[in-house]
GROMACS .gro file of C-alpha atoms in nm:
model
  186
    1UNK     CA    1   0.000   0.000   0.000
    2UNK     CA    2   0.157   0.322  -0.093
    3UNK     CA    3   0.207   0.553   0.218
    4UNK     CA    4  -0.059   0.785   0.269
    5UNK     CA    5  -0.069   1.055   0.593
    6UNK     CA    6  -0.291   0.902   0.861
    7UNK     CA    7  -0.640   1.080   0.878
    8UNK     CA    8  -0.715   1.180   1.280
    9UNK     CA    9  -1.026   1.343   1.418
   10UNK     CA   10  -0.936   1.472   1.742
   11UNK     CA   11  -1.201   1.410   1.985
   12UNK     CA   12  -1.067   1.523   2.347
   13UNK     CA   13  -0.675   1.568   2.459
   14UNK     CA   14  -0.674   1.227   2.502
   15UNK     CA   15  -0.894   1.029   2.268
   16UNK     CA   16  -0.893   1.034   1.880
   17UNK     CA   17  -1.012   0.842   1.554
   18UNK     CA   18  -0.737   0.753   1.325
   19UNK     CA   19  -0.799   0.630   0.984
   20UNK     CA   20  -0.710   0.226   0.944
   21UNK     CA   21  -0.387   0.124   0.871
   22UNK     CA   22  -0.184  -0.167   0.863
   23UNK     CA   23   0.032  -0.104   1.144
   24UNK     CA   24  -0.282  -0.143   1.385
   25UNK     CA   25  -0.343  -0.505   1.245
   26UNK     CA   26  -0.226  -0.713   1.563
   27UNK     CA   27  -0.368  -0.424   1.820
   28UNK     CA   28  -0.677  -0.475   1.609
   29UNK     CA   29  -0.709  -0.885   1.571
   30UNK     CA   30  -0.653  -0.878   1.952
   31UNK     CA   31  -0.915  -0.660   2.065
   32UNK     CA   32  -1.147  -0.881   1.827
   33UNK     CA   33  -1.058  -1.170   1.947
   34UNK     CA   34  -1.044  -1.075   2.384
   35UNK     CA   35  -1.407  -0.943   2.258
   36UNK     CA   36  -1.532  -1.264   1.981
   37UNK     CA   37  -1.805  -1.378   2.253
   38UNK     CA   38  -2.025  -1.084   2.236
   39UNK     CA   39  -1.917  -0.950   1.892
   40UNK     CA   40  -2.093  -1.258   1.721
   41UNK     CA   41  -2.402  -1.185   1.948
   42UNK     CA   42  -2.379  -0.824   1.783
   43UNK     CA   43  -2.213  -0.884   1.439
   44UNK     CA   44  -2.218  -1.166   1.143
   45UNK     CA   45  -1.844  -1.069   1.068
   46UNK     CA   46  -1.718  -1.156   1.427
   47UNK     CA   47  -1.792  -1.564   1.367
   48UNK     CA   48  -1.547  -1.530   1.108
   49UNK     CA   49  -1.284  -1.397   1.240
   50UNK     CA   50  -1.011  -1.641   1.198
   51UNK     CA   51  -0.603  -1.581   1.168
   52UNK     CA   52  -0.437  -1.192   1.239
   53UNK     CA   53  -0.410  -1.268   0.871
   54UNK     CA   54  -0.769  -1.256   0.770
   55UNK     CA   55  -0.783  -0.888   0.960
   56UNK     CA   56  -0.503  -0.797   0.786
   57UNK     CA   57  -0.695  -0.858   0.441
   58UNK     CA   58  -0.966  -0.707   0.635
   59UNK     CA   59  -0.766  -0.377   0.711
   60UNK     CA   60  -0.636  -0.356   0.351
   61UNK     CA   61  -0.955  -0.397   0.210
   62UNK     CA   62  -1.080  -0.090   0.478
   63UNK     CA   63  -0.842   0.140   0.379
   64UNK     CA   64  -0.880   0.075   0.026
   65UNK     CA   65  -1.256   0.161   0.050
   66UNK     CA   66  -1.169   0.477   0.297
   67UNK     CA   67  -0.892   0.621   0.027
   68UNK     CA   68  -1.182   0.570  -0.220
   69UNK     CA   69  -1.476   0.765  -0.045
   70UNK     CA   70  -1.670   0.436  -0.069
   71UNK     CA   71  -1.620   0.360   0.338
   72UNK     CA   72  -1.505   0.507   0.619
   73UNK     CA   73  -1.331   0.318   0.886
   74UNK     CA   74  -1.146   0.498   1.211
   75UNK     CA   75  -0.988   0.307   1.518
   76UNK     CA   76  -1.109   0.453   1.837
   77UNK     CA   77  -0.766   0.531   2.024
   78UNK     CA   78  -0.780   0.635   2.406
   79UNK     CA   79  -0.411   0.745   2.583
   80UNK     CA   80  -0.261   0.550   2.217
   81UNK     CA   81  -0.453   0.232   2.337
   82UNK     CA   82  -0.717   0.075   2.046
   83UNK     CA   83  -1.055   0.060   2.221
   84UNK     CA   84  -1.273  -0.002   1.931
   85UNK     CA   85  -1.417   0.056   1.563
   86UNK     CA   86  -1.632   0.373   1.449
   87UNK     CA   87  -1.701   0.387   1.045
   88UNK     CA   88  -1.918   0.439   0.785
   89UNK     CA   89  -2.025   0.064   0.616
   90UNK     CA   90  -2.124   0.261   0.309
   91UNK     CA   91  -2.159   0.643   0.204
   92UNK     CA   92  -2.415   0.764  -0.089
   93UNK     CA   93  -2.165   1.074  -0.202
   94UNK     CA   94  -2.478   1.249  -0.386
   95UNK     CA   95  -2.740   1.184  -0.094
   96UNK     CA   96  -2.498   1.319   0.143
   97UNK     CA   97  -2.574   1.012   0.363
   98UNK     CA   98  -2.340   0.777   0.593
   99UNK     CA   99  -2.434   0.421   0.732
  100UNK     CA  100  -2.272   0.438   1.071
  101UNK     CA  101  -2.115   0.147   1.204
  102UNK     CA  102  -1.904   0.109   1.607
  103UNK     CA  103  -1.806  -0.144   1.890
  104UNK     CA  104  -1.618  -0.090   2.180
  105UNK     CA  105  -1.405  -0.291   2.384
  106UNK     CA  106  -1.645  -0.434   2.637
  107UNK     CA  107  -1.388  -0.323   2.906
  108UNK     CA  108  -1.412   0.035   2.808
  109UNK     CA  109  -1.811   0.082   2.693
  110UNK     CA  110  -2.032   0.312   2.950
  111UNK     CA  111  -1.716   0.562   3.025
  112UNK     CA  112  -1.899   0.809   2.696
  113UNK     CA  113  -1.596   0.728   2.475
  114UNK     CA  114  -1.848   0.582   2.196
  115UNK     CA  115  -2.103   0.878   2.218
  116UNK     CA  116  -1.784   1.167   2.245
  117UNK     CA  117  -1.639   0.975   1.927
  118UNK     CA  118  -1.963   0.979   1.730
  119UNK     CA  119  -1.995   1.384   1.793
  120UNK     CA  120  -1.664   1.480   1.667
  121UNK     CA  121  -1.697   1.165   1.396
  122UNK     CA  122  -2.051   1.372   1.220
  123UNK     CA  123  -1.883   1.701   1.355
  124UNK     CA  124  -1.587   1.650   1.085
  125UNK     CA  125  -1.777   1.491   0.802
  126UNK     CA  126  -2.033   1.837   0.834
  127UNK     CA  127  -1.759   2.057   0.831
  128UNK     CA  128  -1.596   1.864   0.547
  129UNK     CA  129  -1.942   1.932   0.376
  130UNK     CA  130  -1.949   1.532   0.264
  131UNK     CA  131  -2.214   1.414   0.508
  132UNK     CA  132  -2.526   1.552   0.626
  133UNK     CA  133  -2.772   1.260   0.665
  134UNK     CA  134  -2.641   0.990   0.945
  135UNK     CA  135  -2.773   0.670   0.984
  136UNK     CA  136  -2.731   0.374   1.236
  137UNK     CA  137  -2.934   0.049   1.158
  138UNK     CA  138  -2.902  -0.197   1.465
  139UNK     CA  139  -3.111  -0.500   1.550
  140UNK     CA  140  -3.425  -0.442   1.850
  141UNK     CA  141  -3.254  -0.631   2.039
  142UNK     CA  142  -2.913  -0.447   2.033
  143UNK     CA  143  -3.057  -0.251   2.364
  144UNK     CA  144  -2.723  -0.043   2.408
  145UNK     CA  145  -2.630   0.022   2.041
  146UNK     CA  146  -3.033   0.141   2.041
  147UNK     CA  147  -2.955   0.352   2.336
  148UNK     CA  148  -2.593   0.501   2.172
  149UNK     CA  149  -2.848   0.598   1.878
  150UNK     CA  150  -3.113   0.807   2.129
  151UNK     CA  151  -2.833   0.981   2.360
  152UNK     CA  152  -2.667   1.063   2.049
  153UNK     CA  153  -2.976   1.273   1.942
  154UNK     CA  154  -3.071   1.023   1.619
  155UNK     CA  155  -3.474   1.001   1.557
  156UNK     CA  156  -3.604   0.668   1.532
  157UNK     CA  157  -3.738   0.643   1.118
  158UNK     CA  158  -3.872   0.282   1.138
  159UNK     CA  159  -3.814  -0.072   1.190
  160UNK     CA  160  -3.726  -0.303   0.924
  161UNK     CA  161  -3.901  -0.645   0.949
  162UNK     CA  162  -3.668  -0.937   0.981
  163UNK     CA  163  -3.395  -0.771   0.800
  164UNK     CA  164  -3.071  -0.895   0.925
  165UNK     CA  165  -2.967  -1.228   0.920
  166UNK     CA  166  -2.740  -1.328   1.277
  167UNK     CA  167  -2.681  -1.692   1.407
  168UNK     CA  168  -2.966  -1.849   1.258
  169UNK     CA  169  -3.232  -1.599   1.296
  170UNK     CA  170  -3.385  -1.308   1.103
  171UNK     CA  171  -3.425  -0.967   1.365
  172UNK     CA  172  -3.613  -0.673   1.298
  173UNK     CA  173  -3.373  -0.382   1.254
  174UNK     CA  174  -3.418  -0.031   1.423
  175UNK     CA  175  -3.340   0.275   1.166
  176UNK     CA  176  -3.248   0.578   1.308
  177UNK     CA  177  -3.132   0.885   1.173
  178UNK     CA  178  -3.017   1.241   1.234
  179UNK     CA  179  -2.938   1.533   0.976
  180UNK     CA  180  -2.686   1.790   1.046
  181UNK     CA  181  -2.690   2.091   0.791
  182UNK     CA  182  -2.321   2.238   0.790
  183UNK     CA  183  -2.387   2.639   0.896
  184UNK     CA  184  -2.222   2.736   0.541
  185UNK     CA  185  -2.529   2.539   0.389
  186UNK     CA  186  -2.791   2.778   0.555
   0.00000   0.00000   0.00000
């Protein structure tokens, strides 16, 4: 991969989002793995989470999407320790819009690093005039990723019938949204 300057969103003096990048590979596999149990309760991609090298194809395939515009993926990085994933799974460029995805270490969730993350995370991509409809899709039953979607300030739009497929079952899917119109754009 040719050697591009890391992209960081500064969130407080000690907490950041840096872009994806190879060097974070082991850090990354490791926190996946201490965390497998209640990823694959959470996330189809967790059950398959085999060798460091499969997140390594993983990371390269990230960072490929994120130079492209197609994706967004940042590692959540707390006094220069990985704590967890925030990203968009997919941008539409002319709708303005970004598919939010995010886990946390289960270690480090309820301490606001996920909600102060998400702020500066839609704070950036307004400013940057590229995003100005968010959405998180998580499944009913995801109780806290529901409740990272209401303190965030995201409205509830609907729930999608049996739309997600996760160890063996079909959930209904909670969509929420939340549009932030940059202040040049009024």
């Amino acid at each position: 991969m040719t050697n591009i300057p890391s992209e960081i969103i500064t969130v407080t003096d000690r907490l950041e989002l840096r872009a994806v990048d190879e060097r974070y590979t082991t850090e990354l596999h490791n926190l996946v793995i201490k965390n497998k149990t209640w990823l694959q309760m959470a996330f189809d991609w967790a059950q398959h989470i085999g060798s460091e090298d499969d997140t390594r194809r993983n990371v390269q395939s990230n960072q490929m999407l994120h130079q492209r515009g197609y994706a967004k993926m940042f590692l959540i990085i707390q006094d220069e320790a990985l704590k967890g994933v925030l990203s968009f799974n997919a941008i539409e460029p002319t709708n303005k819009t970004g598919y939010i995805g995010y886990w946390l270490d289960k270690a480090s969730q309820g301490q606001g690093i996920l909600s102060q993350s998400l702020q500066a995370f839609m704070r950036y991509y307004v400013e940057r005039g590229e995003i100005r409809r968010f959405v998180i899709k998580c499944r009913v039953a995801n109780a806290q990723s529901n409740c990272v979607a209401i303190r965030n300030g995201f409205a509830l739009e609907g729930c999608l019938k049996e739309a997600e497929y996760l160890n063996g079952e079909f959930d209904d899917v909670n969509t929420y949204a939340k549009i932030i119109r940059s202040q040049s754009a009024q």
